[in-house]
PDB file of C-alpha atoms in Angstrom:
ATOM      1  CA  MET B  23     -16.353  10.640  15.827  1.00 79.00           C
ATOM      2  CA  LYS B  24     -13.679   8.137  16.808  1.00 86.00           C
ATOM      3  CA  VAL B  25     -15.905   6.876  19.625  1.00 86.00           C
ATOM      4  CA  LEU B  26     -18.775   6.253  17.229  1.00 85.00           C
ATOM      5  CA  ARG B  27     -16.480   4.441  14.779  1.00 87.00           C
ATOM      6  CA  TRP B  28     -15.124   2.301  17.599  1.00 85.00           C
ATOM      7  CA  LEU B  29     -18.646   1.487  18.820  1.00 84.00           C
ATOM      8  CA  ASP B  30     -19.676   0.651  15.260  1.00 87.00           C
ATOM      9  CA  GLU B  31     -16.754  -1.739  14.835  1.00 89.00           C
ATOM     10  CA  HIS B  32     -16.517  -3.319  18.289  1.00 91.00           C
ATOM     11  CA  PHE B  33     -19.715  -2.852  20.301  1.00 92.00           C
ATOM     12  CA  GLU B  34     -21.163  -6.333  19.848  1.00 94.00           C
ATOM     13  CA  GLU B  35     -17.761  -8.024  20.037  1.00 95.00           C
ATOM     14  CA  TYR B  36     -16.987  -6.754  23.527  1.00 95.00           C
ATOM     15  CA  ILE B  37     -20.458  -7.530  24.846  1.00 96.00           C
ATOM     16  CA  LEU B  38     -20.268 -11.063  23.411  1.00 97.00           C
ATOM     17  CA  VAL B  39     -16.795 -11.674  24.815  1.00 97.00           C
ATOM     18  CA  PHE B  40     -17.892 -10.436  28.244  1.00 97.00           C
ATOM     19  CA  LEU B  41     -21.091 -12.501  28.242  1.00 97.00           C
ATOM     20  CA  SER B  42     -19.255 -15.634  27.057  1.00 97.00           C
ATOM     21  CA  ALA B  43     -16.572 -15.309  29.689  1.00 97.00           C
ATOM     22  CA  PHE B  44     -19.174 -14.523  32.364  1.00 97.00           C
ATOM     23  CA  THR B  45     -21.204 -17.607  31.453  1.00 97.00           C
ATOM     24  CA  VAL B  46     -18.178 -19.874  31.427  1.00 97.00           C
ATOM     25  CA  ILE B  47     -16.985 -18.537  34.811  1.00 97.00           C
ATOM     26  CA  ILE B  48     -20.412 -19.000  36.418  1.00 97.00           C
ATOM     27  CA  ILE B  49     -20.839 -22.539  35.064  1.00 96.00           C
ATOM     28  CA  PHE B  50     -17.245 -23.389  36.134  1.00 96.00           C
ATOM     29  CA  MET B  51     -17.943 -22.058  39.642  1.00 96.00           C
ATOM     30  CA  GLN B  52     -21.086 -24.199  39.809  1.00 96.00           C
ATOM     31  CA  VAL B  53     -19.165 -27.333  38.752  1.00 95.00           C
ATOM     32  CA  VAL B  54     -16.440 -26.663  41.295  1.00 95.00           C
ATOM     33  CA  MET B  55     -18.956 -25.989  44.053  1.00 94.00           C
ATOM     34  CA  ARG B  56     -20.946 -29.114  43.270  1.00 93.00           C
ATOM     35  CA  TYR B  57     -18.147 -31.686  42.706  1.00 93.00           C
ATOM     36  CA  ILE B  58     -15.388 -30.385  44.965  1.00 93.00           C
ATOM     37  CA  PHE B  59     -17.270 -28.790  47.827  1.00 92.00           C
ATOM     38  CA  GLY B  60     -20.424 -30.904  47.598  1.00 92.00           C
ATOM     39  CA  ASN B  61     -22.662 -27.833  47.636  1.00 92.00           C
ATOM     40  CA  SER B  62     -24.245 -25.939  44.777  1.00 89.00           C
ATOM     41  CA  LEU B  63     -25.058 -22.335  44.097  1.00 91.00           C
ATOM     42  CA  ALA B  64     -28.784 -21.698  43.871  1.00 89.00           C
ATOM     43  CA  TRP B  65     -28.469 -18.760  41.515  1.00 93.00           C
ATOM     44  CA  SER B  66     -25.754 -19.876  39.057  1.00 94.00           C
ATOM     45  CA  GLU B  67     -27.941 -21.722  36.570  1.00 94.00           C
ATOM     46  CA  GLU B  68     -30.425 -18.886  36.387  1.00 95.00           C
ATOM     47  CA  ILE B  69     -27.855 -16.129  35.786  1.00 96.00           C
ATOM     48  CA  ALA B  70     -25.973 -18.271  33.259  1.00 96.00           C
ATOM     49  CA  ARG B  71     -29.212 -18.874  31.389  1.00 96.00           C
ATOM     50  CA  TYR B  72     -30.037 -15.133  31.324  1.00 97.00           C
ATOM     51  CA  ALA B  73     -26.525 -14.252  30.179  1.00 97.00           C
ATOM     52  CA  PHE B  74     -26.814 -16.861  27.430  1.00 97.00           C
ATOM     53  CA  ILE B  75     -30.153 -15.402  26.276  1.00 97.00           C
ATOM     54  CA  TRP B  76     -28.490 -11.974  25.959  1.00 98.00           C
ATOM     55  CA  LEU B  77     -25.535 -13.586  24.206  1.00 97.00           C
ATOM     56  CA  ILE B  78     -27.819 -15.122  21.571  1.00 97.00           C
ATOM     57  CA  TYR B  79     -29.694 -11.926  20.714  1.00 97.00           C
ATOM     58  CA  ILE B  80     -26.583  -9.749  20.631  1.00 97.00           C
ATOM     59  CA  GLY B  81     -24.977 -12.479  18.488  1.00 97.00           C
ATOM     60  CA  VAL B  82     -27.722 -12.078  15.888  1.00 96.00           C
ATOM     61  CA  SER B  83     -26.685  -8.458  15.407  1.00 96.00           C
ATOM     62  CA  TYR B  84     -23.011  -9.470  15.242  1.00 96.00           C
ATOM     63  CA  GLY B  85     -23.816 -12.111  12.652  1.00 95.00           C
ATOM     64  CA  VAL B  86     -25.590  -9.532  10.471  1.00 95.00           C
ATOM     65  CA  LYS B  87     -22.679  -7.111  10.880  1.00 94.00           C
ATOM     66  CA  ARG B  88     -20.123  -9.722   9.772  1.00 93.00           C
ATOM     67  CA  ASN B  89     -22.498 -11.287   7.213  1.00 88.00           C
ATOM     68  CA  LYS B  90     -22.015 -14.702   8.856  1.00 88.00           C
ATOM     69  CA  HIS B  91     -25.597 -15.965   9.062  1.00 82.00           C
ATOM     70  CA  LEU B  92     -26.570 -19.181   7.416  1.00 78.00           C
ATOM     71  CA  GLY B  93     -28.416 -18.763   4.189  1.00 77.00           C
ATOM     72  CA  VAL B  94     -29.670 -20.680   1.230  1.00 75.00           C
ATOM     73  CA  ASP B  95     -27.748 -19.548  -1.800  1.00 78.00           C
ATOM     74  CA  ALA B  96     -29.181 -21.948  -4.405  1.00 79.00           C
ATOM     75  CA  LEU B  97     -31.231 -19.155  -6.014  1.00 80.00           C
ATOM     76  CA  SER B  98     -28.489 -16.547  -5.948  1.00 82.00           C
ATOM     77  CA  MET B  99     -26.045 -18.952  -7.580  1.00 83.00           C
ATOM     78  CA  LEU B 100     -28.103 -18.667 -10.746  1.00 86.00           C
ATOM     79  CA  PHE B 101     -27.324 -14.960 -11.125  1.00 87.00           C
ATOM     80  CA  GLN B 102     -24.340 -12.752 -11.730  1.00 88.00           C
ATOM     81  CA  ARG B 103     -23.158 -10.138  -9.240  1.00 86.00           C
ATOM     82  CA  LYS B 104     -26.017  -7.706  -9.880  1.00 88.00           C
ATOM     83  CA  GLY B 105     -28.679 -10.389  -9.403  1.00 89.00           C
ATOM     84  CA  LYS B 106     -27.040 -11.661  -6.256  1.00 89.00           C
ATOM     85  CA  LEU B 107     -26.974  -8.108  -4.874  1.00 91.00           C
ATOM     86  CA  ILE B 108     -30.684  -7.632  -5.635  1.00 91.00           C
ATOM     87  CA  ILE B 109     -31.547 -10.970  -3.941  1.00 91.00           C
ATOM     88  CA  ALA B 110     -29.431  -9.956  -0.907  1.00 91.00           C
ATOM     89  CA  MET B 111     -31.282  -6.627  -0.715  1.00 93.00           C
ATOM     90  CA  ILE B 112     -34.662  -8.404  -0.797  1.00 93.00           C
ATOM     91  CA  ALA B 113     -33.487 -10.792   1.917  1.00 93.00           C
ATOM     92  CA  ASN B 114     -32.228  -7.853   4.026  1.00 95.00           C
ATOM     93  CA  ILE B 115     -35.547  -6.029   3.652  1.00 96.00           C
ATOM     94  CA  SER B 116     -37.425  -9.153   4.745  1.00 96.00           C
ATOM     95  CA  PHE B 117     -35.103  -9.627   7.724  1.00 96.00           C
ATOM     96  CA  LEU B 118     -35.486  -5.917   8.593  1.00 97.00           C
ATOM     97  CA  ILE B 119     -39.266  -6.245   8.600  1.00 98.00           C
ATOM     98  CA  PHE B 120     -38.983  -9.264  10.906  1.00 98.00           C
ATOM     99  CA  ALA B 121     -36.559  -7.448  13.247  1.00 98.00           C
ATOM    100  CA  VAL B 122     -38.761  -4.330  13.441  1.00 98.00           C
ATOM    101  CA  VAL B 123     -41.880  -6.417  14.169  1.00 98.00           C
ATOM    102  CA  MET B 124     -39.989  -8.350  16.868  1.00 97.00           C
ATOM    103  CA  THR B 125     -38.771  -5.085  18.379  1.00 97.00           C
ATOM    104  CA  TYR B 126     -42.233  -3.500  18.302  1.00 97.00           C
ATOM    105  CA  PHE B 127     -44.035  -6.431  19.908  1.00 97.00           C
ATOM    106  CA  GLY B 128     -41.090  -7.069  22.216  1.00 97.00           C
ATOM    107  CA  ILE B 129     -41.438  -3.565  23.688  1.00 97.00           C
ATOM    108  CA  ASP B 130     -45.102  -4.290  24.368  1.00 95.00           C
ATOM    109  CA  ILE B 131     -44.221  -7.540  26.167  1.00 95.00           C
ATOM    110  CA  VAL B 132     -41.439  -5.907  28.167  1.00 96.00           C
ATOM    111  CA  ALA B 133     -43.855  -3.189  29.302  1.00 95.00           C
ATOM    112  CA  ARG B 134     -46.214  -5.840  30.701  1.00 95.00           C
ATOM    113  CA  VAL B 135     -43.662  -7.927  32.577  1.00 94.00           C
ATOM    114  CA  SER B 136     -43.895  -7.523  36.347  1.00 93.00           C
ATOM    115  CA  ARG B 137     -42.507 -10.792  37.694  1.00 95.00           C
ATOM    116  CA  THR B 138     -39.134 -11.434  39.263  1.00 94.00           C
ATOM    117  CA  SER B 139     -36.810 -14.397  38.804  1.00 94.00           C
ATOM    118  CA  ALA B 140     -36.953 -17.263  41.269  1.00 91.00           C
ATOM    119  CA  ALA B 141     -33.389 -17.409  42.623  1.00 91.00           C
ATOM    120  CA  LEU B 142     -31.978 -13.962  42.006  1.00 93.00           C
ATOM    121  CA  GLN B 143     -35.179 -11.943  42.501  1.00 94.00           C
ATOM    122  CA  ILE B 144     -34.230  -9.645  39.620  1.00 94.00           C
ATOM    123  CA  PRO B 145     -37.031  -8.213  37.485  1.00 95.00           C
ATOM    124  CA  LEU B 146     -37.665 -10.403  34.456  1.00 95.00           C
ATOM    125  CA  PHE B 147     -37.934  -7.151  32.570  1.00 94.00           C
ATOM    126  CA  TRP B 148     -34.144  -7.419  32.011  1.00 95.00           C
ATOM    127  CA  VAL B 149     -34.444 -10.889  30.515  1.00 96.00           C
ATOM    128  CA  TYR B 150     -37.356 -10.008  28.226  1.00 96.00           C
ATOM    129  CA  LEU B 151     -35.449  -6.915  27.103  1.00 97.00           C
ATOM    130  CA  ALA B 152     -32.796  -9.075  25.377  1.00 98.00           C
ATOM    131  CA  PRO B 153     -34.796  -9.755  22.177  1.00 97.00           C
ATOM    132  CA  VAL B 154     -35.784  -6.106  21.956  1.00 98.00           C
ATOM    133  CA  VAL B 155     -32.189  -4.854  22.245  1.00 97.00           C
ATOM    134  CA  GLY B 156     -30.880  -7.600  19.973  1.00 97.00           C
ATOM    135  CA  MET B 157     -33.450  -6.977  17.227  1.00 98.00           C
ATOM    136  CA  LEU B 158     -32.992  -3.213  17.522  1.00 97.00           C
ATOM    137  CA  LEU B 159     -29.241  -3.621  17.029  1.00 97.00           C
ATOM    138  CA  THR B 160     -29.962  -6.068  14.212  1.00 97.00           C
ATOM    139  CA  SER B 161     -32.207  -3.475  12.556  1.00 97.00           C
ATOM    140  CA  ILE B 162     -29.442  -0.880  12.764  1.00 96.00           C
ATOM    141  CA  ARG B 163     -26.903  -3.333  11.265  1.00 96.00           C
ATOM    142  CA  LEU B 164     -29.336  -4.271   8.481  1.00 97.00           C
ATOM    143  CA  LEU B 165     -29.894  -0.636   7.635  1.00 96.00           C
ATOM    144  CA  GLN B 166     -26.135  -0.100   7.489  1.00 95.00           C
ATOM    145  CA  LYS B 167     -25.805  -3.141   5.255  1.00 95.00           C
ATOM    146  CA  MET B 168     -28.620  -1.987   2.968  1.00 95.00           C
ATOM    147  CA  VAL B 169     -26.962   1.452   2.588  1.00 95.00           C
ATOM    148  CA  TYR B 170     -23.707  -0.263   1.657  1.00 94.00           C
ATOM    149  CA  ASP B 171     -25.475  -2.554  -0.816  1.00 93.00           C
ATOM    150  CA  MET B 172     -27.287   0.428  -2.432  1.00 93.00           C
ATOM    151  CA  LYS B 173     -23.943   2.202  -2.875  1.00 92.00           C
ATOM    152  CA  ASP B 174     -22.474  -0.938  -4.358  1.00 90.00           C
ATOM    153  CA  TYR B 175     -25.488  -1.285  -6.700  1.00 89.00           C
ATOM    154  CA  ARG B 176     -25.243   2.352  -7.790  1.00 89.00           C
ATOM    155  CA  SER B 177     -21.505   2.080  -8.500  1.00 89.00           C
ATOM    156  CA  MET B 178     -22.241  -1.099 -10.457  1.00 85.00           C
ATOM    157  CA  LYS B 179     -24.853   0.767 -12.511  1.00 79.00           C
ATOM    158  CA  LYS B 180     -22.484   3.714 -13.022  1.00 80.00           C
ATOM    159  CA  ASN B 181     -19.715   1.362 -14.218  1.00 79.00           C
ATOM    160  CA  GLU B 182     -22.207  -0.363 -16.485  1.00 75.00           C
ATOM    161  CA  ASN B 183     -23.234   2.970 -18.004  1.00 74.00           C
ATOM    162  CA  VAL B 184     -19.604   3.998 -18.506  1.00 69.00           C
ATOM    163  CA  ASN B 185     -18.839   0.633 -20.148  1.00 71.00           C
ATOM    164  CA  ASN B 186     -21.868   0.991 -22.455  1.00 69.00           C
ATOM    165  CA  GLN B 187     -20.791   4.535 -23.381  1.00 69.00           C
ATOM    166  CA  ASP B 188     -17.238   3.376 -24.094  1.00 66.00           C
ATOM    167  CA  ARG B 189     -18.585   0.504 -26.206  1.00 66.00           C
ATOM    168  CA  ASN B 190     -20.850   2.881 -28.183  1.00 65.00           C
ATOM    169  CA  GLU B 191     -17.977   5.291 -28.795  1.00 66.00           C
ATOM    170  CA  SER B 192     -15.783   2.354 -29.907  1.00 64.00           C
ATOM    171  CA  LEU B 193     -18.461   1.152 -32.312  1.00 58.00           C
ATOM    172  CA  ALA B 194     -18.929   4.686 -33.657  1.00 59.00           C
ATOM    173  CA  GLY B 195     -15.175   4.956 -34.223  1.00 61.00           C
ATOM    174  CA  GLN B 196     -15.181   1.644 -36.082  1.00 63.00           C
ATOM    175  CA  GLU B 197     -18.080   2.785 -38.278  1.00 59.00           C
ATOM    176  CA  GLU B 198     -16.175   5.966 -39.200  1.00 60.00           C
ATOM    177  CA  LYS B 199     -13.144   3.898 -40.318  1.00 62.00           C
ATOM    178  CA  THR B 200     -15.293   1.721 -42.551  1.00 59.00           C
ATOM    179  CA  VAL B 201     -17.049   4.630 -44.240  1.00 55.00           C
TER     180      VAL B 201
END
């Protein structure tokens, strides 16, 4: 259970840190090779590009997990907490539909890829798999977020019902005093 909790909390973070460091190291090596040694690496740009593609799609999942994506909040500013939560749930459902469609059609595209990369000669299957994995992780994170939002909405409704019941009891007590 601890392993699953650790993966839930840190999976994307470690992948993103590794891919970022890897990309920086490869680009730095290319700069050193080109400007100090006067020779360049044929494969460095390609592998840095592929690592960056993976970084972007894993980053989408991380952004959903941390709720750090850009969004237009002009509409939600018009509502109180309950309305904002409902708008967030609608946005999450829309994003989930998009992520599932991307994953579905991405799997079809990955199944058809048979080419290899120019410099590294690695199957491009691995590059085309990045959107599939990223959107699948995003779907999981969106589902987690939607479950959390539903729990929050239910607790809000429960508190609202308790407050209404307390208010009704208070009004009934006031009516008894006046009679």
